[in-house]
Coordinates of C-alpha atoms and ligand atoms in Angstrom, one line a residue:
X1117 CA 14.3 0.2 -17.4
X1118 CA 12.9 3.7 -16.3
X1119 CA 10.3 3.4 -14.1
X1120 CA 9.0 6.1 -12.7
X1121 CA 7.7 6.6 -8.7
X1122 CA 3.9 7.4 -8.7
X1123 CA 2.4 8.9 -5.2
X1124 CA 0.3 7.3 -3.3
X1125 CA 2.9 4.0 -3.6
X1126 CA 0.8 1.0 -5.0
X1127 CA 3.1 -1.1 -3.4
X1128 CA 5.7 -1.0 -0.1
X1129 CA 8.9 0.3 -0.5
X1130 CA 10.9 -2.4 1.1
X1131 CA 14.4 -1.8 3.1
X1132 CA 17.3 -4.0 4.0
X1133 CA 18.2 -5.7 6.7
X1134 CA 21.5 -3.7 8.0
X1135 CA 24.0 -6.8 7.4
X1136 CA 24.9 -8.5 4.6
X1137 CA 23.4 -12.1 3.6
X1138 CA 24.2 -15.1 1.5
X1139 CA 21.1 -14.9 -1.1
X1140 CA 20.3 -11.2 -0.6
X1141 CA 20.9 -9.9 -4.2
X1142 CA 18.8 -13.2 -5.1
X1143 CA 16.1 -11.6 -2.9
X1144 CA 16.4 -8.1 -3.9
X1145 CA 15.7 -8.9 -7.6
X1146 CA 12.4 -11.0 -6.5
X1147 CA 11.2 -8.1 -4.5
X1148 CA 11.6 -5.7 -7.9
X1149 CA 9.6 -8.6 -9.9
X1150 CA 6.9 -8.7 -7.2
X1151 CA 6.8 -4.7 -8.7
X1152 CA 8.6 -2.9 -5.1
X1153 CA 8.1 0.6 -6.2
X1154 CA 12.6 1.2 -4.6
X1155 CA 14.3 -0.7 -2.1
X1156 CA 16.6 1.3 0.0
X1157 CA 19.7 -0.4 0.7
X1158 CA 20.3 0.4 4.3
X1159 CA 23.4 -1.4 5.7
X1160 CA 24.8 0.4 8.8
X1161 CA 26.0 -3.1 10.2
X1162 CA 28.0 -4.0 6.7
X1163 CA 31.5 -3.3 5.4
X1164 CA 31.7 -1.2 2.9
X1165 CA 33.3 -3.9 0.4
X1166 CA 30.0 -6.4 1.0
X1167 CA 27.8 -3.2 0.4
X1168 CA 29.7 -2.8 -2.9
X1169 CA 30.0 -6.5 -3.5
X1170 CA 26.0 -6.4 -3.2
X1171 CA 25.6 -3.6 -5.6
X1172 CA 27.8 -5.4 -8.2
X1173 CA 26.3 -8.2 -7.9
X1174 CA 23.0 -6.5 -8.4
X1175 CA 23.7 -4.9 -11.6
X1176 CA 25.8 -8.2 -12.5
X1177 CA 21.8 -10.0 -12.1
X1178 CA 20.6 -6.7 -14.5
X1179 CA 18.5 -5.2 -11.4
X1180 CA 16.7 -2.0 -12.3
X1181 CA 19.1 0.0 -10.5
X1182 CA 16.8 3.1 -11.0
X1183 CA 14.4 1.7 -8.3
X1184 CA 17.3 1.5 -5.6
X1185 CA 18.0 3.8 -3.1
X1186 CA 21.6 4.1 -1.0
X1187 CA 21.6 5.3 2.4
X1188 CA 24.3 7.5 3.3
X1189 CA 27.1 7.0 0.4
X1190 CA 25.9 9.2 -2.6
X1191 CA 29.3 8.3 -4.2
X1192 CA 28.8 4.5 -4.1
X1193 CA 25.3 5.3 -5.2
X1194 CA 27.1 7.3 -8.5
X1195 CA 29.0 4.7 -9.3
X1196 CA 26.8 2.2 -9.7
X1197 CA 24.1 4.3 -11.3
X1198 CA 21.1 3.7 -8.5
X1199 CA 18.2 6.2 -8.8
X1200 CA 18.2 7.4 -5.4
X1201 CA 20.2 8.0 -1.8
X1202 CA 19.3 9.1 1.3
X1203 CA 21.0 11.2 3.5
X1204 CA 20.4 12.5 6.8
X1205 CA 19.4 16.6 7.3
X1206 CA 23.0 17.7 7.3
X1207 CA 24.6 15.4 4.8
X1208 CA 21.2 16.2 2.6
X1209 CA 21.9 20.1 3.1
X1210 CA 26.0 19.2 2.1
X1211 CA 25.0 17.7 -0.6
X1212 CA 22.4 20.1 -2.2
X1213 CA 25.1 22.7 -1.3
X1214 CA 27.7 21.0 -3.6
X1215 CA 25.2 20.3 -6.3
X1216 CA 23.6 23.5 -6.6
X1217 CA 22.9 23.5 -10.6
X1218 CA 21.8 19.9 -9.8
X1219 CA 19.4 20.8 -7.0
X1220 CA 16.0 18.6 -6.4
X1221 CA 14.0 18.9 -10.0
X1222 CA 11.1 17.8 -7.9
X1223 CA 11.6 20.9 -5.9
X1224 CA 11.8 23.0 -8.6
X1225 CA 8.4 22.0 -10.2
X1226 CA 9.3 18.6 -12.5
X1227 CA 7.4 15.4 -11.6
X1228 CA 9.1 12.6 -10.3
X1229 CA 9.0 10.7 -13.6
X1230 CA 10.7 13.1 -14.8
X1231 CA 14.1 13.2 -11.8
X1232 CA 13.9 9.5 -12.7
X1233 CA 14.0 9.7 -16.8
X1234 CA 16.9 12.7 -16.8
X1235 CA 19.1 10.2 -14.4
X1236 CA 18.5 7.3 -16.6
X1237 CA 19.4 9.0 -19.6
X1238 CA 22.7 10.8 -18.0
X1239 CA 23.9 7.5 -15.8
X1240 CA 23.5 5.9 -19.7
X1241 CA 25.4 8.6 -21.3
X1242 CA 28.2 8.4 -18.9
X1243 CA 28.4 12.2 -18.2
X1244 CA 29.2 14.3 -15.0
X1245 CA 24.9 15.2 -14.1
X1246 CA 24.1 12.1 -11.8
X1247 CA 21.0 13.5 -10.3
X1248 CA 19.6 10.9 -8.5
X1249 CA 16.0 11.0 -6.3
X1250 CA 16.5 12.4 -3.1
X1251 CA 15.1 10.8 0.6
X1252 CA 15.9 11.8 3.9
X1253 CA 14.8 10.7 7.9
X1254 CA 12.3 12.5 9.4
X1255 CA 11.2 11.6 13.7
X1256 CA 8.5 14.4 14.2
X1257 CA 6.2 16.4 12.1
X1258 CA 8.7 19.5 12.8
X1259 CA 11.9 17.5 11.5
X1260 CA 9.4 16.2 8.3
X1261 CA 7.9 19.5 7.2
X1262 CA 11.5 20.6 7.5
X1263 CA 13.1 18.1 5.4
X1264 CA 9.7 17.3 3.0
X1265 CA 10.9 20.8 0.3
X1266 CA 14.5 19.9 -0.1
X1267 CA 13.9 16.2 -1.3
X1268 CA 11.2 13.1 -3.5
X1269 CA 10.0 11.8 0.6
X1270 CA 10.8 11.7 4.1
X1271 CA 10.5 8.2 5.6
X1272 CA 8.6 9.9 9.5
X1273 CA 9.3 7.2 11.9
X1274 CA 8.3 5.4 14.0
X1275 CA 4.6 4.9 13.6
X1276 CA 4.5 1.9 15.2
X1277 CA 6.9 -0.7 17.9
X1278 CA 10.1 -1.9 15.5
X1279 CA 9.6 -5.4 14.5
X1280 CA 13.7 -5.1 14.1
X1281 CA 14.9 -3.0 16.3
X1282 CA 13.2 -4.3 20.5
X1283 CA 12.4 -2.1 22.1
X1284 CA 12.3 1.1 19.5
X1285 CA 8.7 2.4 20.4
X1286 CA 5.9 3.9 18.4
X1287 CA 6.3 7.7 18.5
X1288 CA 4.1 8.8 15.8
X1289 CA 0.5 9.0 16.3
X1290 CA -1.1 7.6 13.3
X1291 CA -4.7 9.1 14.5
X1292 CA -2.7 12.5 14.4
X1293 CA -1.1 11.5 10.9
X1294 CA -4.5 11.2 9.4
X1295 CA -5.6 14.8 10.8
X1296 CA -2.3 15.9 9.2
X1297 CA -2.6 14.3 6.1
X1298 CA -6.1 13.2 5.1
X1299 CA -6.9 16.7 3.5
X1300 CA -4.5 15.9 0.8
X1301 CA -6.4 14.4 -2.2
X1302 CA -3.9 12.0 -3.1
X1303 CA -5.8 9.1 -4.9
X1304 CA -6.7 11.6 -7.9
X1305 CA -2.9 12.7 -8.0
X1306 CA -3.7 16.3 -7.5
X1307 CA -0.5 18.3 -7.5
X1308 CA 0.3 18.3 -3.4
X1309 CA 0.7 22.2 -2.9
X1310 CA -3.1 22.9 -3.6
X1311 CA -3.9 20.1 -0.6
X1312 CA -1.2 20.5 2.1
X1313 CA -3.2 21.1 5.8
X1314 CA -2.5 24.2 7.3
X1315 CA -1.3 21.6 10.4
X1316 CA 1.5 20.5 7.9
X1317 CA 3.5 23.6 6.6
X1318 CA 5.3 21.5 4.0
X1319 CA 6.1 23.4 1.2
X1320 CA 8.3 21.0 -1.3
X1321 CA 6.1 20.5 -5.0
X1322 CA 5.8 16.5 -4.7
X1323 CA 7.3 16.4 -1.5
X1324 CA 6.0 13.1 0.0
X1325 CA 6.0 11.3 3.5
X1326 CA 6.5 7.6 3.8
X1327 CA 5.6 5.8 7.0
X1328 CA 8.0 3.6 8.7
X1329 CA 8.7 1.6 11.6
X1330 CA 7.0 -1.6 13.1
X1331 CA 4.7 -2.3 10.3
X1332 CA 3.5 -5.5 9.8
X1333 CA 0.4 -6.9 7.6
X1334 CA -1.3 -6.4 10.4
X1335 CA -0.8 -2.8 10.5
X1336 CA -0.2 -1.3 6.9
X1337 CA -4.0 -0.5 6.4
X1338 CA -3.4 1.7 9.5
X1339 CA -0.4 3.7 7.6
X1340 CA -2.5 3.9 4.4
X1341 CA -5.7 4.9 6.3
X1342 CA -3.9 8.0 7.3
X1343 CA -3.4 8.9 3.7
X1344 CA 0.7 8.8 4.0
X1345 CA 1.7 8.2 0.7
X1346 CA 3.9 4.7 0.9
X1347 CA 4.7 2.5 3.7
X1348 CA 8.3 1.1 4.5
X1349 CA 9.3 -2.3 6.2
X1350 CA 11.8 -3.6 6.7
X1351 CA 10.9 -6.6 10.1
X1352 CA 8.1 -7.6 8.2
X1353 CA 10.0 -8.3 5.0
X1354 CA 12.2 -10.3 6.3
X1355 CA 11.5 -12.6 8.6
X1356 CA 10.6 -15.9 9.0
X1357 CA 8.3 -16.3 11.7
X1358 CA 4.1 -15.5 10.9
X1359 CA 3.6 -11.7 11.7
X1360 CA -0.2 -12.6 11.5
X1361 CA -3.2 -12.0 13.7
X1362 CA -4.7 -15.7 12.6
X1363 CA -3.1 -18.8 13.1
X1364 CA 0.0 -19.9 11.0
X1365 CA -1.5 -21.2 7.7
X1366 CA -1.0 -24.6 6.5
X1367 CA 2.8 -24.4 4.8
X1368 CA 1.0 -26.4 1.6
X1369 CA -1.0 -24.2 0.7
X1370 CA -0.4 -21.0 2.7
X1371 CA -0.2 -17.4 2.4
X1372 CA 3.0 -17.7 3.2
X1373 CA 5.3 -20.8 3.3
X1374 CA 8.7 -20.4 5.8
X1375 CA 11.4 -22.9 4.7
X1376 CA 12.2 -24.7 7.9
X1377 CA 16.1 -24.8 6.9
X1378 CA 16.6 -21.4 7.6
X1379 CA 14.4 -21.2 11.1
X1380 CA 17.0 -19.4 13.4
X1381 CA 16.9 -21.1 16.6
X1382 CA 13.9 -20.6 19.0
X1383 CA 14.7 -17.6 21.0
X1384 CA 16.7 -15.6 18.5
X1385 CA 15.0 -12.6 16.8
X1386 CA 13.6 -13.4 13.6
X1387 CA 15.5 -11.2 11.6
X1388 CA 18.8 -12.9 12.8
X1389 CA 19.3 -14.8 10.0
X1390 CA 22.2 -15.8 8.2
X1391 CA 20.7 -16.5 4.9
X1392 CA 17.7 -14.9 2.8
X1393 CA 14.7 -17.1 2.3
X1394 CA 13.9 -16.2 -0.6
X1395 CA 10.0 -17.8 -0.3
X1396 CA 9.5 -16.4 3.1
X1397 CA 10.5 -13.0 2.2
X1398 CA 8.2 -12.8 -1.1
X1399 CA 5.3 -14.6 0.7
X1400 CA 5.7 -11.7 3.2
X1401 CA 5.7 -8.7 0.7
X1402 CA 3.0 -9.6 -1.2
X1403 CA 1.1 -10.3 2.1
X1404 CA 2.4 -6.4 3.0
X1405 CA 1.0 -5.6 -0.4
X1406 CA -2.6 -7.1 -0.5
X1407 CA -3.3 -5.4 2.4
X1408 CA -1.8 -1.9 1.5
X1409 CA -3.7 -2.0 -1.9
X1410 CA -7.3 -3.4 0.0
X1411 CA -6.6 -0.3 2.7
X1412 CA -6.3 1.8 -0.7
X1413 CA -9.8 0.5 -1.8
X1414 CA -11.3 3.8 -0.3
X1415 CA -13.6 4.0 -2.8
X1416 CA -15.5 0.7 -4.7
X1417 CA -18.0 0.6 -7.4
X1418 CA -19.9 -2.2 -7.7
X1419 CA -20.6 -2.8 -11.2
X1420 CA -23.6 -4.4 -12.8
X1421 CA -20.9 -4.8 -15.9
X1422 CA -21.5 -1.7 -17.9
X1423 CA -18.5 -1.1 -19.0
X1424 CA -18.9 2.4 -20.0
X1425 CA -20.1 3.0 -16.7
X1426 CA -16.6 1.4 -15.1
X1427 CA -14.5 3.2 -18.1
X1428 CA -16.6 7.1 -16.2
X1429 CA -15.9 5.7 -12.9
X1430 CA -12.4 5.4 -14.1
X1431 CA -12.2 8.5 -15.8
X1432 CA -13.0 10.5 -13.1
X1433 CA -10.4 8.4 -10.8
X1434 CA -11.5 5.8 -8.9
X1435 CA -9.4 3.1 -8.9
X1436 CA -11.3 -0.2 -7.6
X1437 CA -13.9 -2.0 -9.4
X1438 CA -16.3 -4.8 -8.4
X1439 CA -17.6 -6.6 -11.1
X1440 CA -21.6 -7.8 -10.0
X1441 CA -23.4 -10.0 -12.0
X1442 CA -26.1 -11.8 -10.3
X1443 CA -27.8 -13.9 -12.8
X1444 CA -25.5 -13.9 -15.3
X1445 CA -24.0 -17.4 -16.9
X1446 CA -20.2 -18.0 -16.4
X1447 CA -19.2 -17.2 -19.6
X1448 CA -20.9 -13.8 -20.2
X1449 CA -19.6 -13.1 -16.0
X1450 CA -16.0 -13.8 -17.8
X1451 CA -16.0 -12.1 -21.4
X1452 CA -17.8 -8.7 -19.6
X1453 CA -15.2 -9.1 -16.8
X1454 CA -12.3 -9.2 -19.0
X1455 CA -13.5 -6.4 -21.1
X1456 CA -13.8 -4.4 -17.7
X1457 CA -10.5 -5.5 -16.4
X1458 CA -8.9 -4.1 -19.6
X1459 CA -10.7 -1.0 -18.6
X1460 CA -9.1 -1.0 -15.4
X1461 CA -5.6 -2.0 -16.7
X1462 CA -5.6 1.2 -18.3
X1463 CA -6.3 3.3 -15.5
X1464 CA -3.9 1.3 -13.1
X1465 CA -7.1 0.5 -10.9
X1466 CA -7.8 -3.0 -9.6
X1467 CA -11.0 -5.4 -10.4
X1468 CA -12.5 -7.8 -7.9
X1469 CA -15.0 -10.3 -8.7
X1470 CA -17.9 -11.1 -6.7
X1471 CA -19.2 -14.6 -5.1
X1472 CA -16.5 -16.5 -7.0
X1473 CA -12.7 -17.3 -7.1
X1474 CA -12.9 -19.7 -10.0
X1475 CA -14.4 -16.7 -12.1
X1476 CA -11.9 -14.3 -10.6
X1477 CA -9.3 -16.5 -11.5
X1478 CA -10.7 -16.8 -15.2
X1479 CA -11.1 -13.4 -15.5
X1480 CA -7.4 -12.5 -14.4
X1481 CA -8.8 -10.7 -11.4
X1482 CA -7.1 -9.2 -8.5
X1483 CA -9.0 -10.7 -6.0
X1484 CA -12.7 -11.8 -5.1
X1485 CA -15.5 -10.2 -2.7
X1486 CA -16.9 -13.6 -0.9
X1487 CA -20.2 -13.4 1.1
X1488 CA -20.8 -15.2 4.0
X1489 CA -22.4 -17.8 1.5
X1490 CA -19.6 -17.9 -0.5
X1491 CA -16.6 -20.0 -0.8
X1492 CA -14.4 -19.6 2.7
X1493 CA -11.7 -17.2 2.2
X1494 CA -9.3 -19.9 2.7
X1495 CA -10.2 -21.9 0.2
X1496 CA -10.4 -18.8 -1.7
X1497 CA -6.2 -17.8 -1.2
X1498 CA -5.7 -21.8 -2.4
X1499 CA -7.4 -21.5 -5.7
X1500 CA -5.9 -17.9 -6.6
X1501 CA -2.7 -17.6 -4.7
X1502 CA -0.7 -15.2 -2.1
X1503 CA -1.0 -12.3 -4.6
X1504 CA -4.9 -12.0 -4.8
X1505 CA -6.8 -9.7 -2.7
X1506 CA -9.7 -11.5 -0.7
X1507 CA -12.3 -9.3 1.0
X1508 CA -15.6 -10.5 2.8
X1509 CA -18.7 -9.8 3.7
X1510 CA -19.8 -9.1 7.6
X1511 CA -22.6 -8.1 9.5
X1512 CA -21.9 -8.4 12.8
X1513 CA -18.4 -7.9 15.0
X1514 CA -18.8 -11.9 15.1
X1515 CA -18.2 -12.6 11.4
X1516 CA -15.3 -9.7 11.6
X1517 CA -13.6 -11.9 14.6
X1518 CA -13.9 -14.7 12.2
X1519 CA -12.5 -12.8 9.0
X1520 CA -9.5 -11.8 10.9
X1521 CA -8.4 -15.7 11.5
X1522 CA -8.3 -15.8 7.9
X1523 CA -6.2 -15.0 4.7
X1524 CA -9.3 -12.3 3.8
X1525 CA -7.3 -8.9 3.2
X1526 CA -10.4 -6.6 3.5
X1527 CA -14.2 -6.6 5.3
X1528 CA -17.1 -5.1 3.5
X1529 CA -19.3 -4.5 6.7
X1530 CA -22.9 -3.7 5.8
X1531 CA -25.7 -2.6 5.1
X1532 CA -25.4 1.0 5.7
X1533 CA -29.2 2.0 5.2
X1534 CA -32.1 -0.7 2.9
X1535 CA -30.7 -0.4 -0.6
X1536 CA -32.8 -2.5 -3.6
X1537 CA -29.3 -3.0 -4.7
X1538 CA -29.0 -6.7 -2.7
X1539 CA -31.7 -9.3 -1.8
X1540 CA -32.1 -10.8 1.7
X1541 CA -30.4 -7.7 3.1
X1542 CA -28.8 -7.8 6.4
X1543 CA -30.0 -6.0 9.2
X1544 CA -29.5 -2.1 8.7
X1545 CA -26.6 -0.7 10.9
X1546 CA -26.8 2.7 10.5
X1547 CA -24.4 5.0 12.4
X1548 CA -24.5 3.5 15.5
X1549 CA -23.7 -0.2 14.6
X1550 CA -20.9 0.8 12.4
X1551 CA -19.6 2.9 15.5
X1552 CA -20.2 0.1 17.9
X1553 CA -18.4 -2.2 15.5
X1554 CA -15.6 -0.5 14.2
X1555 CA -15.0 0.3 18.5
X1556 CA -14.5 -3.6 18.8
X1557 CA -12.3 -3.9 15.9
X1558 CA -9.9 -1.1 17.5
X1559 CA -10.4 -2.8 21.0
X1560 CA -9.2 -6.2 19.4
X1561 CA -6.7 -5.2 17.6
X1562 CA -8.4 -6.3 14.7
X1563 CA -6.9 -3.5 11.6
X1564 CA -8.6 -4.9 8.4
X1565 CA -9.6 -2.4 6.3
X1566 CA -13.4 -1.8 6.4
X1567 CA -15.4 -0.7 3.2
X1568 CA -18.9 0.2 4.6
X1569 CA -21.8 -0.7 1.9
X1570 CA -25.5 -0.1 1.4
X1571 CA -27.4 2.5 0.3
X1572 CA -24.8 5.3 0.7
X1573 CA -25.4 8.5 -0.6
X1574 CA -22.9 11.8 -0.7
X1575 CA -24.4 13.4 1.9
X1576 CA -23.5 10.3 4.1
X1577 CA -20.1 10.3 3.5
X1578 CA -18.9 12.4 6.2
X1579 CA -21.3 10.5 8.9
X1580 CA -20.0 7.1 7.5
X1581 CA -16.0 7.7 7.3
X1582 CA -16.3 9.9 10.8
X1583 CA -17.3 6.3 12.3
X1584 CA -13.9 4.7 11.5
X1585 CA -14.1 3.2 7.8
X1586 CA -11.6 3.0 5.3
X1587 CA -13.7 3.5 2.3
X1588 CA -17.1 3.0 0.7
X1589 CA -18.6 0.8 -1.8
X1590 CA -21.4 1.9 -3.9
X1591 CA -23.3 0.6 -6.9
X1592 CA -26.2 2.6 -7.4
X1593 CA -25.0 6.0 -6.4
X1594 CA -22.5 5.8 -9.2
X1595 CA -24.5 3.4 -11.4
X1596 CA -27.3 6.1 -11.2
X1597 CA -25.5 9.5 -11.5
X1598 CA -26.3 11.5 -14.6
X1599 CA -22.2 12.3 -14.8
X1600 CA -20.8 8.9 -13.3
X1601 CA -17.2 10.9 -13.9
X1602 CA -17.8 13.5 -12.0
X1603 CA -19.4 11.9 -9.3
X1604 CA -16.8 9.8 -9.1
X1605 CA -14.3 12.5 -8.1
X1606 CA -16.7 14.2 -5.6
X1607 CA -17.3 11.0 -3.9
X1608 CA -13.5 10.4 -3.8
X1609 CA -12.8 13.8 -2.4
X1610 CA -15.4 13.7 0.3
X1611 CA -13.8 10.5 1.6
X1612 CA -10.4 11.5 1.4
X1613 CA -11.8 14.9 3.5
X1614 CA -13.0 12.9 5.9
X1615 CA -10.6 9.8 7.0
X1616 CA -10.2 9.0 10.5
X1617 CA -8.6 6.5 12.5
X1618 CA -10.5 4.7 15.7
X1619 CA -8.3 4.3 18.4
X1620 CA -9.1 1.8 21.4
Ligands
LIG2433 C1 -17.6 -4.5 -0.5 C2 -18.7 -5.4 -0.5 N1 -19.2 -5.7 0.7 C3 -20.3 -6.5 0.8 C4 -20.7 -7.2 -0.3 C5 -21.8 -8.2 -0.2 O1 -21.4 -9.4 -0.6 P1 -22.4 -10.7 -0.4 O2 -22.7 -10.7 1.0 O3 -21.7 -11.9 -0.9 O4 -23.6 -10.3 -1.2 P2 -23.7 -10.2 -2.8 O5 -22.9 -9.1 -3.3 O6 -23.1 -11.5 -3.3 O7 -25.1 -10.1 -3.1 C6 -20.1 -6.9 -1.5 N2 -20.5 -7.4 -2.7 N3 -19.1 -6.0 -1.6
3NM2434 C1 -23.9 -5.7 -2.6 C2 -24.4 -5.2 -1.3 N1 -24.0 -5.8 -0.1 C3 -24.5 -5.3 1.0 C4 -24.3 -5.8 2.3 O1 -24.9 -5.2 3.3 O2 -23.6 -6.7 2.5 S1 -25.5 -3.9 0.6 C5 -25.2 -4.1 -1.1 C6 -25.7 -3.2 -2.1 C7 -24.8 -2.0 -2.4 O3 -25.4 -1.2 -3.4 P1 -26.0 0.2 -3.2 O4 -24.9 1.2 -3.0 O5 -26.7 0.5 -4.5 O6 -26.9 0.1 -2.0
MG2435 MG1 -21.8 -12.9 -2.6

């Protein structure tokens, strides 16, 4: 299968654990069913036989060897056909310097579907043009900007404390990242060059920068706040203990069920292990997921259920619908919904249903917007499982607090300014509350995405994203455009322009 590596990620590139385990390969191929973009196969601690014994049995289990990537052995990588190694700087520079005719097509102008499609078709026809995706290491700006034009992405590390490795601080500031990065347009797939910052003299076509190190679920939205364009984890993946902010849900119906079987003693890290658990593992990545897709909710229209209006918000590439329909009956809520999520299947863009999970769940949803009137978001992860994105409703830093004990992935904190869009509005926060707020959340530790709602107009998007929010929602700023489409794409430039990152 040829699948082909879209920037921003929609989904965390996941990397080994650097031993060998009983159940790994098992594991691997769940991760590329839960839709893992490329796992990179990272085994410093391994011998080279269990490395290759992994690989075989890999494309023994018919893995999609295009979406792995080796680290270090681009020979082992050959043989068995995977789509991509990564090398440090000077093995990188060897290598380019023995391949010249096979240098980097990415660097040379082609997309990255297309690196991807020429080593499918080559690996297939069993000739000497293995040209597989290249990734490298990057530990500063300098070494990234460096590295960035002579490969696909640098993983820049770390951006926060290693879950795996004690003691391996945070040494990237991700406040600094999103100065870096946030003028680069990257949710309408502009072509990179025309957006790099002058801060970031990175001149690779489709050159990309994937954060690493220490993230959690707890922390991804901070990675994709700062507009890097995938997130890798390898702690978080793995282990088996609860990584969450909230207590440990009930195993029955949780978020995220550890198999107590394979519970290393108390005391031991968690990712001393001696065997994958394969439930623990895909309970955490699609926890890792939810919240890296509801940080990428930067902008949200809140549909009445026009779907022409959803297809122009689509067109001109916004990628996360909320389907509104007060007053409706179920079934007109579901046969709209499904027409719209159709919409948004087409475009790769999400749909979330307001008020109700049993609708959501009829409709096929992603995920469901809950009030504070609503059904509680726990209830809500039990009737539409560990995939579904849950976001809710808050007013005050009080109902955030309570959010974050939850399984909610995302807060819609609002109003902004009196909209006629919603009855028994809230009271108005204006800049100053969403500051005050969003200064708790930071002083908490408290890193759910925030979509700020009410009223918003363009001209407020600077003042709004300057006080700390991921994204915006907006119904009647879209709704009410002349040319939804290209509204659409000014609103979703103005807040990638104007990102920032509150920091305690
Ligand atoms: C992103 C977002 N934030 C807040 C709301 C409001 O939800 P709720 O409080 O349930 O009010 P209604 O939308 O149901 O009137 C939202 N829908 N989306
Ligand atoms: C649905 C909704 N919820 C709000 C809240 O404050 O919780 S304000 C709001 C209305 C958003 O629409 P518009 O962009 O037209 O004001
Ligand atoms: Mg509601």
């Amino acid at each position: 299968m040829d699948t082909p590596l879209h920037f921003p990620l929609g989904k965390p590139v996941a990397i080994t654990l650097p031993r060998c385990y009983d159940g790994e390969a098992e594991a691997l191929c769940a991760l590329l069913d839960a839709g893992a973009p490329v796992i990179h196969i990272r085994k410093p601690d391994a011998p080279a036989a269990q490395v290759e014994a992994l690989l075989r049995q890999l494309r023994d289990a018919g893995a999609d060897m295009t979406r792995l990537t080796l680290h270090h052995d681009a020979a082992l990588a050959r043989r068995y056909g995977l789509g991509g190694i990564h090398l440090r700087e000077g093995a990188l520079r060897e290598w380019l310097r023995q391949h010249p005719d096979k240098r980097h097509a990415t660097a040379q102008g082609a997309s990255a579907p297309d690196v991807q499609k020429t080593q499918t078709q080559q690996t297939q026809q069993g000739n000497d043009t293995y040209t597989p995706r290249l990734s490298a290491p990057a530990h500063s700006w300098e070494e990234a900007a460096r590295l960035a034009p002579l490969c696909d992405y640098v993983t820049l590390s770390p951006l926060f404390d290693s879950v795996s490795k004690p003691g391996y601080l945070a040494g990237i500031d991700p406040a600094d990242a999103c100065r870096r990065l946030r003028r680069r347009t990257d949710e309408t797939a502009k072509p990179i060059p025309a957006a790099i910052p002058a801060e970031l003299p990175v001149s690779g076509s489709g050159s990309r920068i994937i954060a690493l190190g220490g993230i959690t679920p707890d922390n991804i939205s901070v990675a994709r706040a700062a507009a890097f364009d995938g997130a890798a984890v390898i702690g978080a993946v793995w282990t088996t203990e609860w990584l969450g902010t909230g207590p440990q849900p009930d195993p029955k119906n949780s978020d995220r069920t550890p198999s107590p079987g394979n519970r290393p003693p108390a005391g031991t890290p968690s990712h001393d292990i001696s065997r994958i658990d394969l439930t623990a593992t895909l309970s955490n990545y699609q926890r890792l997921t939810r919240r890296w897709q509801a940080a990428g909710g930067t902008l949200q229209f809140i549909s009445d259920g026009d779907p022409a209006a959803a297809e122009a918000f689509l067109q001109g590439g916004g990628r996360w619908v909320q389907l509104r329909m007060k007053d409706t009956p179920a079934e007109g809520i579901i046969a709209r919904g499904r027409e719209i999520l159709a919409l948004c299947r087409r475009y790769d863009a999400l749909l979330i249903v307001n008020d109700d999970p049993r609708l959501a769940k009829a409709i096929g949803a992603d995920g469901v917007h809950l009030g504070q009137n609503d059904t509680p978001p726990d209830e809500a992860r039990i009737i539409l499982g560990r995939q579904a994105i849950i976001g809710c409703t808050a007013n005050t830093f009080a109902h955030i607090a309570r959010i974050a004990q939850s399984s909610a992935d995302y807060i819609g904190l609002g109003p902004f300014r009196y909209t006629t869009t919603k009855k028994n509005l809230s009271p108005i926060l204006g800049e100053e509350g969403y500051r005050r707020i969003l200064r708790q959340m930071a002083r908490a530790g408290i890193r759910l995405p925030v979509a700020a709602i009410g009223g918003i107009t363009e001209e407020d998007v600077p003042q709004v994203m300057a006080c700390g929010v991921n994204g915006i929602a907006l119904s009647g700023a879209i709704s009410r455009a002349g040319e939804i489409a290209a509204a659409t794409a000014r609103f979703t430039e103005l807040v990638a322009a104007h990102r920032t990152i509150v920091t305690p």
